[in-house]
CSV table of C-alpha atoms in Angstrom, one decimal:
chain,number,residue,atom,x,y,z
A,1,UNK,CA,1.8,-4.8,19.7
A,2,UNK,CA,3.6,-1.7,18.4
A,3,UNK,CA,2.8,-2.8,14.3
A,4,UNK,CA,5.3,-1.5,11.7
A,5,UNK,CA,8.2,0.9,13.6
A,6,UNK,CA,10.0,3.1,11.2
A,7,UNK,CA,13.1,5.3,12.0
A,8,UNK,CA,13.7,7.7,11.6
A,9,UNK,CA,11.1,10.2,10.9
A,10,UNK,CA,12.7,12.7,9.4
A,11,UNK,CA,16.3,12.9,7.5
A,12,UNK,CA,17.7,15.1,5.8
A,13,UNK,CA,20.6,14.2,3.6
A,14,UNK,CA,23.9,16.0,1.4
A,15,UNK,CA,23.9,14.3,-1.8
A,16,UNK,CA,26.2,11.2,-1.7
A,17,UNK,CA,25.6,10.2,1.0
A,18,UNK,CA,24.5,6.8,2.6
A,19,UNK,CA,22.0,5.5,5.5
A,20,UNK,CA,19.6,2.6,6.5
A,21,UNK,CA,15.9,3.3,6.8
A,22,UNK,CA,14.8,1.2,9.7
A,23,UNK,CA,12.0,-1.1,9.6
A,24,UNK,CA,10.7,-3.6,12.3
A,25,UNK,CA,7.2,-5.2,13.3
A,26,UNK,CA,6.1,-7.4,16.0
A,27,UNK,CA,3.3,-9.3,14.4
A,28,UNK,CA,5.6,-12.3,13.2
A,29,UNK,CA,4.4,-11.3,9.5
A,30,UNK,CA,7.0,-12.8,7.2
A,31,UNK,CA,6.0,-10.7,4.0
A,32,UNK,CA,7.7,-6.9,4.1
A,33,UNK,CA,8.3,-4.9,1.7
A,34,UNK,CA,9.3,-1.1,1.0
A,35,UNK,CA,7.5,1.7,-0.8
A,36,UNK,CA,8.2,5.5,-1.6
A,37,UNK,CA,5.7,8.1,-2.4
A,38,UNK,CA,6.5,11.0,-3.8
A,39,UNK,CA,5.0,14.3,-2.8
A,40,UNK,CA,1.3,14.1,-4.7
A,41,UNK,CA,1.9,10.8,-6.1
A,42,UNK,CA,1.2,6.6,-5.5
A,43,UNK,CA,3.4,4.4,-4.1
A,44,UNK,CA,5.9,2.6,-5.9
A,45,UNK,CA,7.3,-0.6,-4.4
A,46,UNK,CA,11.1,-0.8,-3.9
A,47,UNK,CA,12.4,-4.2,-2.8
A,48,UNK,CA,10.1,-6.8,-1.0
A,49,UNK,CA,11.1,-10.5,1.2
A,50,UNK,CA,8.8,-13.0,1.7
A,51,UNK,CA,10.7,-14.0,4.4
A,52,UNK,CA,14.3,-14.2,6.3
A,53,UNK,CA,16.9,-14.5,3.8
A,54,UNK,CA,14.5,-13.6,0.7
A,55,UNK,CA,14.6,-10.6,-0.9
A,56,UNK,CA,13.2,-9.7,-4.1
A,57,UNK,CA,13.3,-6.3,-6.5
A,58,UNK,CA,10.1,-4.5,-6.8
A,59,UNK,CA,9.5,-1.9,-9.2
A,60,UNK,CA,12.0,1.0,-8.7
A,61,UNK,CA,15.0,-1.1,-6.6
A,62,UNK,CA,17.9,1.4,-8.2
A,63,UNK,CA,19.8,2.8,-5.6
A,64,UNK,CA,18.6,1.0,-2.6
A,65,UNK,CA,19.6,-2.3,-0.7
A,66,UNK,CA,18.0,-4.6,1.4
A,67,UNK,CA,18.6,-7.5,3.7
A,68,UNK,CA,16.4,-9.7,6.3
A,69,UNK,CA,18.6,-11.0,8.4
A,70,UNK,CA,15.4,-11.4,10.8
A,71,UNK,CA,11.8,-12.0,10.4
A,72,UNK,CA,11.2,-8.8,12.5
A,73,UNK,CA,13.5,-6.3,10.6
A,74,UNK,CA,14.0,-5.3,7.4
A,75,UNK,CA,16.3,-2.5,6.6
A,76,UNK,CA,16.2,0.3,3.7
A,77,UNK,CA,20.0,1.2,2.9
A,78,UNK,CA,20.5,4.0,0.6
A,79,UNK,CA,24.1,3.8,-1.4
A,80,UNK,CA,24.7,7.3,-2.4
A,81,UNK,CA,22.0,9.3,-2.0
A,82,UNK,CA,20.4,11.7,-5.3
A,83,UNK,CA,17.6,14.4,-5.0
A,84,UNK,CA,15.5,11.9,-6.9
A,85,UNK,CA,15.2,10.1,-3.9
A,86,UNK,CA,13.7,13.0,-2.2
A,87,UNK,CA,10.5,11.2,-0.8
A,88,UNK,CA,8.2,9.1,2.2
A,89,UNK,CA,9.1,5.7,2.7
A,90,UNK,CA,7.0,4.0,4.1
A,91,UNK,CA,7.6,0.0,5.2
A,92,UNK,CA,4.9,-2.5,5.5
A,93,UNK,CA,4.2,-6.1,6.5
A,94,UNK,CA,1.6,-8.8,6.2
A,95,UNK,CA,1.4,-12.5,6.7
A,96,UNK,CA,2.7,-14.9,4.1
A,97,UNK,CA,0.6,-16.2,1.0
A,98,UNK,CA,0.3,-19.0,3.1
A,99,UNK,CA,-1.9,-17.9,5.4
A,100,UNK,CA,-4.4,-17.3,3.0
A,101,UNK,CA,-5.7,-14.2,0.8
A,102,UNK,CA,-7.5,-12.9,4.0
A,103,UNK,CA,-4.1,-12.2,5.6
A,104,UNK,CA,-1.6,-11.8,2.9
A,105,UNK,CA,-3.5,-9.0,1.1
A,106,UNK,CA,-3.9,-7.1,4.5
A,107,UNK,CA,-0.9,-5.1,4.7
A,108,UNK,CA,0.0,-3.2,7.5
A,109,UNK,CA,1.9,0.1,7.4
A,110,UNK,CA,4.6,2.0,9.5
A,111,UNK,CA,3.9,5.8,9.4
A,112,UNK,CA,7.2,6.6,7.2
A,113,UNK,CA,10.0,8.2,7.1
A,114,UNK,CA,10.4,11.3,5.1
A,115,UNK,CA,14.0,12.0,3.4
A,116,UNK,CA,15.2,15.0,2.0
A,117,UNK,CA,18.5,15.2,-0.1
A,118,UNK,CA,19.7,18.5,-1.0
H,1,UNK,CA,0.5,-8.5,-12.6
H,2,UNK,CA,-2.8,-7.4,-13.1
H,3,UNK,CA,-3.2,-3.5,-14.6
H,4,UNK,CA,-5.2,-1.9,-12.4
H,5,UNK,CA,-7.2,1.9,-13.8
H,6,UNK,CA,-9.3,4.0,-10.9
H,7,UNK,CA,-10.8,7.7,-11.4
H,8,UNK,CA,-8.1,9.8,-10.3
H,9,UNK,CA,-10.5,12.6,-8.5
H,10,UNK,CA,-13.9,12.5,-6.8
H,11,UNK,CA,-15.8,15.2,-5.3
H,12,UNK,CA,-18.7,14.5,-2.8
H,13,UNK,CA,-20.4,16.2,-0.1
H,14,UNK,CA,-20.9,14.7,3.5
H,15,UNK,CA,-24.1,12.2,3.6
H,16,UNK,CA,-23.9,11.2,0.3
H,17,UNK,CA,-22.6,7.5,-0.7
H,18,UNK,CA,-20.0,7.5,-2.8
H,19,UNK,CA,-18.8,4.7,-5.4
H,20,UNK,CA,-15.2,4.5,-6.6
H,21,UNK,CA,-14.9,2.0,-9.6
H,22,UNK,CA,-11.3,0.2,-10.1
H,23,UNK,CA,-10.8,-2.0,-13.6
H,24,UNK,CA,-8.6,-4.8,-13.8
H,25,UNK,CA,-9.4,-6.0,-16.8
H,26,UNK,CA,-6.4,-9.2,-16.2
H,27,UNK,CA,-7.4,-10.5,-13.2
H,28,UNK,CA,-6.2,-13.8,-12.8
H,29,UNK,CA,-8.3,-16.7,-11.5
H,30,UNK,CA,-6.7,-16.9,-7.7
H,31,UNK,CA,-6.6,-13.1,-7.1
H,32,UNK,CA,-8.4,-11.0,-4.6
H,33,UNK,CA,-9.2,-7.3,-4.8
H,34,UNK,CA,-8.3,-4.9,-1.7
H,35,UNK,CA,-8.7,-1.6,-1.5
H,36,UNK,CA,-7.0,1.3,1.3
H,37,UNK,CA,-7.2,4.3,2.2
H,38,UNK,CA,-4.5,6.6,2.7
H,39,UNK,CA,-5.1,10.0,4.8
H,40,UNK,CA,-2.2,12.7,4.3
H,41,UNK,CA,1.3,11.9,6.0
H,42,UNK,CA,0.2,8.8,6.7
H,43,UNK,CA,0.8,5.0,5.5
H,44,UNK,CA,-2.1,3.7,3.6
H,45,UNK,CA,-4.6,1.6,6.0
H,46,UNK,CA,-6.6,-1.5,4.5
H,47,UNK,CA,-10.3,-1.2,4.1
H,48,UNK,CA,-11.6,-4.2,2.7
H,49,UNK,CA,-10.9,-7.4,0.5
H,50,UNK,CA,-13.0,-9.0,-2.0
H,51,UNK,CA,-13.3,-12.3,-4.6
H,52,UNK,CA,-16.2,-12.1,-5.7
H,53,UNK,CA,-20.0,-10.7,-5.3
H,54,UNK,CA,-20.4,-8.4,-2.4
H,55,UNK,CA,-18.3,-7.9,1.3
H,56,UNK,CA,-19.3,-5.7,3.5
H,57,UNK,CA,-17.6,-4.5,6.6
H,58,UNK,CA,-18.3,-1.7,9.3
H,59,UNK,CA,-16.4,0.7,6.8
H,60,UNK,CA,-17.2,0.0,3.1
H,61,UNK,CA,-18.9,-2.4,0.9
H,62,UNK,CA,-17.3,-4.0,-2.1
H,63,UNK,CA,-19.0,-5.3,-5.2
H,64,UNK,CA,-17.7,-7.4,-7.5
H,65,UNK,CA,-19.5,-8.4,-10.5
H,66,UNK,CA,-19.1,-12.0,-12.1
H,67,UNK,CA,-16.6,-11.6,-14.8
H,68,UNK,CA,-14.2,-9.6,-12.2
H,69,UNK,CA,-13.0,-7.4,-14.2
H,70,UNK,CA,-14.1,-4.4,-12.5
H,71,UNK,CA,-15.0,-3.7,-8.7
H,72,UNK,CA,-16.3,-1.2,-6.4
H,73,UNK,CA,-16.1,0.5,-3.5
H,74,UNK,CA,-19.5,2.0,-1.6
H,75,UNK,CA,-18.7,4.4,0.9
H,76,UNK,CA,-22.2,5.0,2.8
H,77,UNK,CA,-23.1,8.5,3.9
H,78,UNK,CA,-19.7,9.9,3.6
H,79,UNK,CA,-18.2,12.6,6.2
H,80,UNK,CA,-15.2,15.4,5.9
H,81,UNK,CA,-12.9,12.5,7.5
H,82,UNK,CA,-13.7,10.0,4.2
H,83,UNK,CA,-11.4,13.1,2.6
H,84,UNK,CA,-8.6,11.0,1.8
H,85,UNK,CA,-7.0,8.6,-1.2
H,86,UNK,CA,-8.4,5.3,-1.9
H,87,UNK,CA,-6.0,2.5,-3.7
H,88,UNK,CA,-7.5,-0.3,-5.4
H,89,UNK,CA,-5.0,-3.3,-5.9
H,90,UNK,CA,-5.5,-6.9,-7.3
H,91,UNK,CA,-3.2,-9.6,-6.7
H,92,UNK,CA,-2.2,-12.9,-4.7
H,93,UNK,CA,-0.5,-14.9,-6.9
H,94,UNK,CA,2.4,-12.7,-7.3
H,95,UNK,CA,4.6,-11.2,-4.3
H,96,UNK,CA,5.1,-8.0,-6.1
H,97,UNK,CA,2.0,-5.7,-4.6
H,98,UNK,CA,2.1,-2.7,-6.9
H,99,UNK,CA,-0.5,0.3,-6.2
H,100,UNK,CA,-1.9,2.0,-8.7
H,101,UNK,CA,-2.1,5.6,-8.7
H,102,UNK,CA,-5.5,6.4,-6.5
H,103,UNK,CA,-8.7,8.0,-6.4
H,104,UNK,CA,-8.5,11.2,-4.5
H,105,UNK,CA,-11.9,11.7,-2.8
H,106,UNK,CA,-12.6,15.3,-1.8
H,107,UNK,CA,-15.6,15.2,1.1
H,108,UNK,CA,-17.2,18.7,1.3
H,109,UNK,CA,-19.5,20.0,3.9
Protein backbone atom coordinates (compact mmCIF):
# COMPACT_ATOMS: atom_id res chain seq x y z
CA UNK A 1 0.00 0.00 0.00
CA UNK A 2 1.32 3.58 -0.76
CA UNK A 3 -0.89 5.21 2.51
CA UNK A 4 -1.90 8.87 2.18
CA UNK A 5 -0.32 10.49 -1.32
CA UNK A 6 -0.22 14.20 -1.38
CA UNK A 7 0.58 16.42 -4.36
CA UNK A 8 2.15 18.40 -4.82
CA UNK A 9 5.03 18.90 -2.54
CA UNK A 10 5.86 22.13 -2.98
CA UNK A 11 3.76 25.33 -4.47
CA UNK A 12 4.23 28.39 -4.62
CA UNK A 13 1.53 30.77 -5.31
CA UNK A 14 0.74 34.82 -6.53
CA UNK A 15 -1.92 36.02 -4.33
CA UNK A 16 -5.43 35.34 -5.89
CA UNK A 17 -4.92 32.67 -7.19
CA UNK A 18 -6.59 29.17 -7.03
CA UNK A 19 -5.50 25.35 -6.97
CA UNK A 20 -6.49 21.85 -5.57
CA UNK A 21 -4.30 20.17 -3.00
CA UNK A 22 -4.38 16.53 -3.91
CA UNK A 23 -5.14 13.83 -1.56
CA UNK A 24 -5.59 10.02 -2.04
CA UNK A 25 -5.03 6.73 0.06
CA UNK A 26 -5.35 3.17 -0.73
CA UNK A 27 -6.38 1.72 2.59
CA UNK A 28 -10.24 1.88 1.86
CA UNK A 29 -10.41 4.34 5.11
CA UNK A 30 -13.61 6.32 4.71
CA UNK A 31 -12.68 9.11 7.38
CA UNK A 32 -10.28 11.97 5.77
CA UNK A 33 -9.79 15.06 6.67
CA UNK A 34 -7.40 18.15 6.10
CA UNK A 35 -5.01 20.00 8.43
CA UNK A 36 -2.50 22.98 8.11
CA UNK A 37 0.38 23.73 10.33
CA UNK A 38 1.86 26.69 10.36
CA UNK A 39 5.55 27.16 10.65
CA UNK A 40 6.18 26.44 14.73
CA UNK A 41 2.71 25.80 15.38
CA UNK A 42 -0.19 22.68 15.82
CA UNK A 43 -2.39 21.58 13.46
CA UNK A 44 -5.60 23.05 12.87
CA UNK A 45 -8.27 20.96 11.09
CA UNK A 46 -9.82 22.39 7.90
CA UNK A 47 -12.71 20.37 6.43
CA UNK A 48 -13.15 16.62 7.16
CA UNK A 49 -15.72 13.57 5.31
CA UNK A 50 -16.69 10.64 6.93
CA UNK A 51 -17.18 9.30 3.82
CA UNK A 52 -18.17 9.75 -0.08
CA UNK A 53 -20.43 12.48 -0.42
CA UNK A 54 -19.94 13.81 3.32
CA UNK A 55 -18.09 16.62 4.01
CA UNK A 56 -18.08 18.55 7.11
CA UNK A 57 -16.26 22.06 8.28
CA UNK A 58 -13.56 21.74 10.77
CA UNK A 59 -12.07 24.46 12.63
CA UNK A 60 -10.57 27.04 10.16
CA UNK A 61 -12.76 25.94 6.68
CA UNK A 62 -12.52 29.87 5.33
CA UNK A 63 -11.12 29.94 2.09
CA UNK A 64 -10.96 26.37 1.21
CA UNK A 65 -13.38 23.72 -0.50
CA UNK A 66 -13.70 20.27 -0.51
CA UNK A 67 -15.43 17.44 -2.18
CA UNK A 68 -15.33 13.28 -2.05
CA UNK A 69 -16.50 12.26 -4.97
CA UNK A 70 -14.56 8.93 -4.07
CA UNK A 71 -13.66 7.06 -1.11
CA UNK A 72 -9.96 7.21 -2.20
CA UNK A 73 -9.65 11.00 -2.89
CA UNK A 74 -10.25 13.88 -1.26
CA UNK A 75 -9.26 17.09 -2.72
CA UNK A 76 -8.04 20.60 -0.95
CA UNK A 77 -9.19 23.56 -3.46
CA UNK A 78 -8.07 26.89 -2.48
CA UNK A 79 -10.48 29.83 -3.92
CA UNK A 80 -8.22 32.82 -4.04
CA UNK A 81 -5.33 32.38 -2.38
CA UNK A 82 -3.92 35.01 0.78
CA UNK A 83 -0.47 35.02 2.46
CA UNK A 84 -2.39 33.76 5.46
CA UNK A 85 -2.54 30.61 3.90
CA UNK A 86 1.14 30.40 3.71
CA UNK A 87 1.48 26.83 5.45
CA UNK A 88 1.86 22.56 5.36
CA UNK A 89 -1.06 20.75 4.56
CA UNK A 90 -0.99 17.83 5.38
CA UNK A 91 -4.14 15.11 4.62
CA UNK A 92 -4.93 12.15 6.63
CA UNK A 93 -7.24 9.14 6.75
CA UNK A 94 -8.42 6.54 9.15
CA UNK A 95 -11.19 3.97 9.30
CA UNK A 96 -14.69 5.00 10.21
CA UNK A 97 -16.11 5.16 13.85
CA UNK A 98 -17.54 2.09 12.97
CA UNK A 99 -14.74 0.12 13.07
CA UNK A 100 -14.14 0.82 16.44
CA UNK A 101 -11.95 3.34 18.62
CA UNK A 102 -8.84 1.06 17.83
CA UNK A 103 -9.13 2.15 14.13
CA UNK A 104 -10.83 5.35 13.97
CA UNK A 105 -8.44 7.17 16.36
CA UNK A 106 -5.40 5.83 14.32
CA UNK A 107 -4.94 8.35 11.71
CA UNK A 108 -2.72 7.99 9.04
CA UNK A 109 -0.81 10.88 7.43
CA UNK A 110 0.46 11.94 3.94
CA UNK A 111 3.84 13.86 4.20
CA UNK A 112 2.25 17.39 3.13
CA UNK A 113 2.28 19.75 0.89
CA UNK A 114 3.98 23.04 1.67
CA UNK A 115 2.31 26.37 -0.03
CA UNK A 116 3.74 29.54 -0.24
CA UNK A 117 1.76 32.71 -1.42
CA UNK A 118 3.56 35.73 -2.02
CA UNK B 1 -15.03 18.41 22.15
CA UNK B 2 -13.03 17.74 24.92
CA UNK B 3 -10.27 20.68 25.84
CA UNK B 4 -7.18 19.17 25.79
CA UNK B 5 -3.77 21.22 27.94
CA UNK B 6 -0.07 19.47 27.47
CA UNK B 7 3.37 21.09 28.70
CA UNK B 8 4.44 22.94 25.74
CA UNK B 9 8.35 22.17 26.17
CA UNK B 10 10.41 19.27 27.68
CA UNK B 11 14.04 18.90 27.98
CA UNK B 12 15.67 15.38 28.58
CA UNK B 13 18.74 13.75 28.05
CA UNK B 14 19.18 10.28 26.17
CA UNK B 15 18.48 7.24 28.74
CA UNK B 16 16.26 8.93 30.75
CA UNK B 17 12.34 8.10 30.73
CA UNK B 18 10.42 10.75 30.13
CA UNK B 19 6.58 11.54 31.10
CA UNK B 20 4.45 13.95 29.18
CA UNK B 21 1.12 14.66 31.08
CA UNK B 22 -2.02 15.78 28.82
CA UNK B 23 -5.45 17.11 30.86
CA UNK B 24 -8.77 16.73 29.53
CA UNK B 25 -10.59 17.65 32.16
CA UNK B 26 -14.22 16.97 29.76
CA UNK B 27 -13.65 13.74 28.68
CA UNK B 28 -16.75 12.21 27.74
CA UNK B 29 -17.70 8.60 28.72
CA UNK B 30 -17.06 6.86 25.04
CA UNK B 31 -13.75 8.71 24.33
CA UNK B 32 -10.30 7.31 23.97
CA UNK B 33 -7.04 9.19 24.35
CA UNK B 34 -4.18 8.94 21.45
CA UNK B 35 -1.20 10.43 21.41
CA UNK B 36 1.48 11.14 18.08
CA UNK B 37 4.40 12.09 17.44
CA UNK B 38 5.42 14.44 14.85
CA UNK B 39 9.25 14.72 13.67
CA UNK B 40 9.99 18.03 11.65
CA UNK B 41 8.57 18.18 7.93
CA UNK B 42 6.72 15.42 8.58
CA UNK B 43 2.95 14.42 9.19
CA UNK B 44 2.31 13.39 12.68
CA UNK B 45 2.64 9.41 13.17
CA UNK B 46 0.26 7.62 15.92
CA UNK B 47 1.88 6.20 18.96
CA UNK B 48 -0.52 4.72 21.08
CA UNK B 49 -4.33 4.73 22.17
CA UNK B 50 -5.75 4.39 25.56
CA UNK B 51 -9.29 4.14 27.65
CA UNK B 52 -8.37 3.54 30.62
CA UNK B 53 -5.47 2.15 33.16
CA UNK B 54 -2.32 1.34 31.34
CA UNK B 55 -1.34 0.24 27.40
CA UNK B 56 1.79 -0.44 26.49
CA UNK B 57 3.26 -0.91 23.12
CA UNK B 58 6.83 -1.46 21.68
CA UNK B 59 7.08 2.45 21.64
CA UNK B 60 5.42 4.13 24.72
CA UNK B 61 3.29 3.27 27.64
CA UNK B 62 0.14 5.18 28.51
CA UNK B 63 -1.41 5.62 31.92
CA UNK B 64 -4.66 6.58 32.58
CA UNK B 65 -5.83 7.12 35.97
CA UNK B 66 -9.63 6.28 36.98
CA UNK B 67 -11.37 9.53 36.78
CA UNK B 68 -9.71 10.10 33.13
CA UNK B 69 -9.15 13.36 33.35
CA UNK B 70 -5.67 13.38 32.82
CA UNK B 71 -3.22 10.82 30.99
CA UNK B 72 0.37 10.10 30.35
CA UNK B 73 2.76 9.23 28.15
CA UNK B 74 6.17 7.20 29.37
CA UNK B 75 8.74 7.29 26.96
CA UNK B 76 11.47 4.60 28.36
CA UNK B 77 15.13 5.42 28.10
CA UNK B 78 14.72 8.12 25.52
CA UNK B 79 17.35 8.66 22.50
CA UNK B 80 18.28 11.95 20.22
CA UNK B 81 15.57 10.49 17.66
CA UNK B 82 12.64 10.77 20.59
CA UNK B 83 13.51 14.78 19.64
CA UNK B 84 10.36 15.48 18.18
CA UNK B 85 6.55 16.93 19.11
CA UNK B 86 4.17 14.80 20.93
CA UNK B 87 0.10 15.54 20.47
CA UNK B 88 -2.22 14.37 22.88
CA UNK B 89 -5.86 14.20 21.59
CA UNK B 90 -9.24 12.85 23.11
CA UNK B 91 -12.15 12.05 21.19
CA UNK B 92 -14.44 9.41 19.41
CA UNK B 93 -17.73 10.60 19.70
CA UNK B 94 -17.22 13.50 17.57
CA UNK B 95 -15.81 13.48 13.87
CA UNK B 96 -14.05 16.76 14.37
CA UNK B 97 -10.29 15.60 15.60
CA UNK B 98 -8.76 18.83 16.77
CA UNK B 99 -4.91 18.75 18.14
CA UNK B 100 -3.92 20.65 20.61
CA UNK B 101 -0.92 22.52 20.53
CA UNK B 102 2.01 19.88 21.57
CA UNK B 103 4.71 19.11 23.86
CA UNK B 104 8.01 19.80 22.21
CA UNK B 105 10.47 17.24 23.66
CA UNK B 106 14.13 18.31 23.28
CA UNK B 107 16.39 14.87 23.65
CA UNK B 108 20.00 15.84 24.48
CA UNK B 109 23.04 13.72 24.42
Amino acid sequence: NAGVTQTPKFQVLKTGQSMTLQCAQDMNHEYMSWYRQDPGMGLRLIHYSVGAGITDQGEVPNGYNVSRSTTEDFPLRLLSAAPSQTSVYFCASSYSRRSGPGKYNEQFFGPGTRLTVL
Amino acid sequence: LAKTTQPISMDSYEGQEVNITCSHNNIATNDYITWYQQFPSQGPRFIIQGYKTKVTNEVASLFIPADRKSSTLSLPRVSLSDTAVYYCLVGYNTDKLIFGTGTRLQVFP
